[in-house]
mmCIF file of N, CA and C in Angstrom:
data_model
loop_
_atom_site.group_PDB
_atom_site.id
_atom_site.type_symbol
_atom_site.label_atom_id
_atom_site.label_comp_id
_atom_site.label_asym_id
_atom_site.label_seq_id
_atom_site.Cartn_x
_atom_site.Cartn_y
_atom_site.Cartn_z
ATOM 1 N N MET A 1 105.564 107.804 111.986
ATOM 2 C CA MET A 1 104.409 108.512 111.474
ATOM 3 C C MET A 1 104.822 109.869 110.919
ATOM 4 N N SER A 2 105.672 110.583 111.629
ATOM 5 C CA SER A 2 106.027 111.924 111.178
ATOM 6 C C SER A 2 106.754 111.891 109.839
ATOM 7 N N ARG A 3 107.513 110.833 109.583
ATOM 8 C CA ARG A 3 108.183 110.737 108.272
ATOM 9 C C ARG A 3 107.169 110.582 107.150
ATOM 10 N N HIS A 4 106.123 109.799 107.410
ATOM 11 C CA HIS A 4 105.085 109.616 106.398
ATOM 12 C C HIS A 4 104.365 110.937 106.130
ATOM 13 N N MET A 5 104.062 111.653 107.194
ATOM 14 C CA MET A 5 103.371 112.935 107.031
ATOM 15 C C MET A 5 104.263 113.941 106.311
ATOM 16 N N LYS A 6 105.561 113.879 106.560
ATOM 17 C CA LYS A 6 106.498 114.771 105.875
ATOM 18 C C LYS A 6 106.468 114.517 104.368
ATOM 19 N N VAL A 7 106.435 113.256 103.988
ATOM 20 C CA VAL A 7 106.377 112.906 102.564
ATOM 21 C C VAL A 7 105.090 113.443 101.944
ATOM 22 N N LEU A 8 103.973 113.269 102.640
ATOM 23 C CA LEU A 8 102.693 113.771 102.129
ATOM 24 C C LEU A 8 102.700 115.294 102.029
ATOM 25 N N ARG A 9 103.306 115.948 103.022
ATOM 26 C CA ARG A 9 103.383 117.411 103.010
ATOM 27 C C ARG A 9 104.259 117.889 101.859
ATOM 28 N N GLU A 10 105.417 117.263 101.684
ATOM 29 C CA GLU A 10 106.319 117.655 100.604
ATOM 30 C C GLU A 10 105.706 117.411 99.234
ATOM 31 N N ALA A 11 104.816 116.423 99.142
ATOM 32 C CA ALA A 11 104.128 116.146 97.880
ATOM 33 C C ALA A 11 102.966 117.103 97.645
ATOM 34 N N GLY A 12 102.635 117.901 98.666
ATOM 35 C CA GLY A 12 101.545 118.858 98.524
ATOM 36 C C GLY A 12 100.172 118.278 98.783
ATOM 37 N N LEU A 13 100.114 117.058 99.316
ATOM 38 C CA LEU A 13 98.827 116.418 99.560
ATOM 39 C C LEU A 13 98.181 116.877 100.855
ATOM 40 N N VAL A 14 99.000 117.234 101.842
ATOM 41 C CA VAL A 14 98.477 117.722 103.114
ATOM 42 C C VAL A 14 99.161 119.030 103.484
ATOM 43 N N LEU A 15 98.487 119.793 104.318
ATOM 44 C CA LEU A 15 99.034 121.025 104.875
ATOM 45 C C LEU A 15 99.201 120.811 106.368
ATOM 46 N N ASP A 16 100.179 121.478 106.956
ATOM 47 C CA ASP A 16 100.383 121.317 108.388
ATOM 48 C C ASP A 16 100.333 122.662 109.097
ATOM 49 N N ARG A 17 100.033 122.579 110.397
ATOM 50 C CA ARG A 17 99.975 123.768 111.243
ATOM 51 C C ARG A 17 100.436 123.363 112.629
ATOM 52 N N ARG A 18 101.388 124.112 113.159
ATOM 53 C CA ARG A 18 101.874 123.844 114.520
ATOM 54 C C ARG A 18 100.886 124.386 115.536
ATOM 55 N N ASP A 19 100.635 123.578 116.552
ATOM 56 C CA ASP A 19 99.747 123.965 117.646
ATOM 57 C C ASP A 19 100.450 123.556 118.938
ATOM 58 N N ALA A 20 101.278 124.466 119.461
ATOM 59 C CA ALA A 20 102.122 124.186 120.630
ATOM 60 C C ALA A 20 103.035 123.009 120.305
ATOM 61 N N GLN A 21 102.898 121.887 121.026
ATOM 62 C CA GLN A 21 103.774 120.745 120.781
ATOM 63 C C GLN A 21 103.242 119.819 119.693
ATOM 64 N N TRP A 22 102.055 120.066 119.208
ATOM 65 C CA TRP A 22 101.416 119.206 118.213
ATOM 66 C C TRP A 22 101.544 119.805 116.821
ATOM 67 N N VAL A 23 101.511 118.940 115.830
ATOM 68 C CA VAL A 23 101.407 119.376 114.441
ATOM 69 C C VAL A 23 100.096 118.817 113.923
ATOM 70 N N ARG A 24 99.257 119.681 113.442
ATOM 71 C CA ARG A 24 97.942 119.278 112.922
ATOM 72 C C ARG A 24 98.017 119.256 111.396
ATOM 73 N N TYR A 25 97.473 118.211 110.812
ATOM 74 C CA TYR A 25 97.498 118.042 109.362
ATOM 75 C C TYR A 25 96.078 118.041 108.822
ATOM 76 N N ARG A 26 95.961 118.527 107.593
ATOM 77 C CA ARG A 26 94.675 118.458 106.898
ATOM 78 C C ARG A 26 94.945 118.305 105.412
ATOM 79 N N ARG A 27 93.962 117.767 104.733
ATOM 80 C CA ARG A 27 94.099 117.585 103.290
ATOM 81 C C ARG A 27 94.194 118.945 102.620
ATOM 82 N N ASN A 28 95.035 119.038 101.634
ATOM 83 C CA ASN A 28 95.178 120.269 100.870
ATOM 84 C C ASN A 28 93.938 120.424 99.990
ATOM 85 N N LEU A 29 93.124 121.412 100.291
ATOM 86 C CA LEU A 29 91.856 121.592 99.572
ATOM 87 C C LEU A 29 92.037 122.109 98.154
ATOM 88 N N SER A 30 93.242 122.542 97.807
ATOM 89 C CA SER A 30 93.469 123.023 96.444
ATOM 90 C C SER A 30 93.984 121.918 95.515
ATOM 91 N N LEU A 31 93.900 120.674 95.968
ATOM 92 C CA LEU A 31 94.296 119.546 95.121
ATOM 93 C C LEU A 31 93.351 119.413 93.937
ATOM 94 N N ALA A 32 93.866 118.866 92.861
ATOM 95 C CA ALA A 32 93.010 118.545 91.722
ATOM 96 C C ALA A 32 91.949 117.552 92.196
ATOM 97 N N PRO A 33 90.733 117.658 91.680
ATOM 98 C CA PRO A 33 89.648 116.770 92.129
ATOM 99 C C PRO A 33 89.986 115.279 92.023
ATOM 100 N N GLU A 34 90.772 114.908 91.039
ATOM 101 C CA GLU A 34 91.132 113.499 90.877
ATOM 102 C C GLU A 34 91.959 113.007 92.060
ATOM 103 N N TYR A 35 92.898 113.821 92.515
ATOM 104 C CA TYR A 35 93.726 113.442 93.663
ATOM 105 C C TYR A 35 92.892 113.401 94.940
ATOM 106 N N ALA A 36 92.034 114.378 95.100
ATOM 107 C CA ALA A 36 91.167 114.418 96.279
ATOM 108 C C ALA A 36 90.273 113.180 96.320
ATOM 109 N N ALA A 37 89.766 112.750 95.173
ATOM 110 C CA ALA A 37 88.900 111.571 95.115
ATOM 111 C C ALA A 37 89.657 110.311 95.530
ATOM 112 N N VAL A 38 90.903 110.194 95.120
ATOM 113 C CA VAL A 38 91.708 109.028 95.500
ATOM 114 C C VAL A 38 91.948 109.019 97.006
ATOM 115 N N ILE A 39 92.298 110.170 97.560
ATOM 116 C CA ILE A 39 92.534 110.259 99.005
ATOM 117 C C ILE A 39 91.265 109.916 99.768
ATOM 118 N N ASP A 40 90.135 110.454 99.342
ATOM 119 C CA ASP A 40 88.862 110.155 100.002
ATOM 120 C C ASP A 40 88.538 108.662 99.930
ATOM 121 N N ALA A 41 88.809 108.037 98.787
ATOM 122 C CA ALA A 41 88.533 106.610 98.633
ATOM 123 C C ALA A 41 89.402 105.778 99.569
ATOM 124 N N VAL A 42 90.661 106.131 99.692
ATOM 125 C CA VAL A 42 91.566 105.401 100.584
ATOM 126 C C VAL A 42 91.121 105.559 102.036
ATOM 127 N N LEU A 43 90.788 106.777 102.432
ATOM 128 C CA LEU A 43 90.351 107.007 103.811
ATOM 129 C C LEU A 43 89.045 106.281 104.118
ATOM 130 N N THR A 44 88.128 106.264 103.170
ATOM 131 C CA THR A 44 86.861 105.557 103.359
ATOM 132 C C THR A 44 87.094 104.055 103.474
ATOM 133 N N ALA A 45 87.953 103.511 102.627
ATOM 134 C CA ALA A 45 88.259 102.080 102.688
ATOM 135 C C ALA A 45 88.905 101.722 104.021
ATOM 136 N N GLU A 46 89.808 102.566 104.497
ATOM 137 C CA GLU A 46 90.461 102.321 105.786
ATOM 138 C C GLU A 46 89.449 102.340 106.926
ATOM 139 N N LEU A 47 88.543 103.299 106.900
ATOM 140 C CA LEU A 47 87.514 103.388 107.936
ATOM 141 C C LEU A 47 86.620 102.152 107.915
ATOM 142 N N ASN A 48 86.224 101.711 106.729
ATOM 143 C CA ASN A 48 85.382 100.514 106.612
ATOM 144 C C ASN A 48 86.108 99.270 107.118
ATOM 145 N N LEU A 49 87.395 99.177 106.835
ATOM 146 C CA LEU A 49 88.186 98.042 107.303
ATOM 147 C C LEU A 49 88.267 98.041 108.828
ATOM 148 N N GLU A 50 88.487 99.207 109.419
ATOM 149 C CA GLU A 50 88.545 99.298 110.882
ATOM 150 C C GLU A 50 87.218 98.895 111.510
ATOM 151 N N ARG A 51 86.119 99.262 110.885
ATOM 152 C CA ARG A 51 84.795 98.907 111.421
ATOM 153 C C ARG A 51 84.565 97.398 111.366
ATOM 154 N N LYS A 52 85.040 96.748 110.297
ATOM 155 C CA LYS A 52 84.867 95.302 110.174
ATOM 156 C C LYS A 52 85.688 94.560 111.217
ATOM 157 N N VAL A 53 86.863 95.066 111.518
ATOM 158 C CA VAL A 53 87.748 94.423 112.486
ATOM 159 C C VAL A 53 87.211 94.600 113.897
ATOM 160 N N ALA A 54 86.604 95.743 114.178
ATOM 161 C CA ALA A 54 86.128 96.049 115.542
ATOM 162 C C ALA A 54 84.897 95.285 115.929
#
């Protein structure tokens, strides 16, 4: 998982913040709206898929 997050961070898609032993990630809010829309669509699709499986 951390390798995937590193790739996203290096691409500028997410920002990270250390919190003791944890690293917290969030979407980079300064992304172009087109990129943000794609990320939101992927996250929404993933959430919907998880709900169907559960």
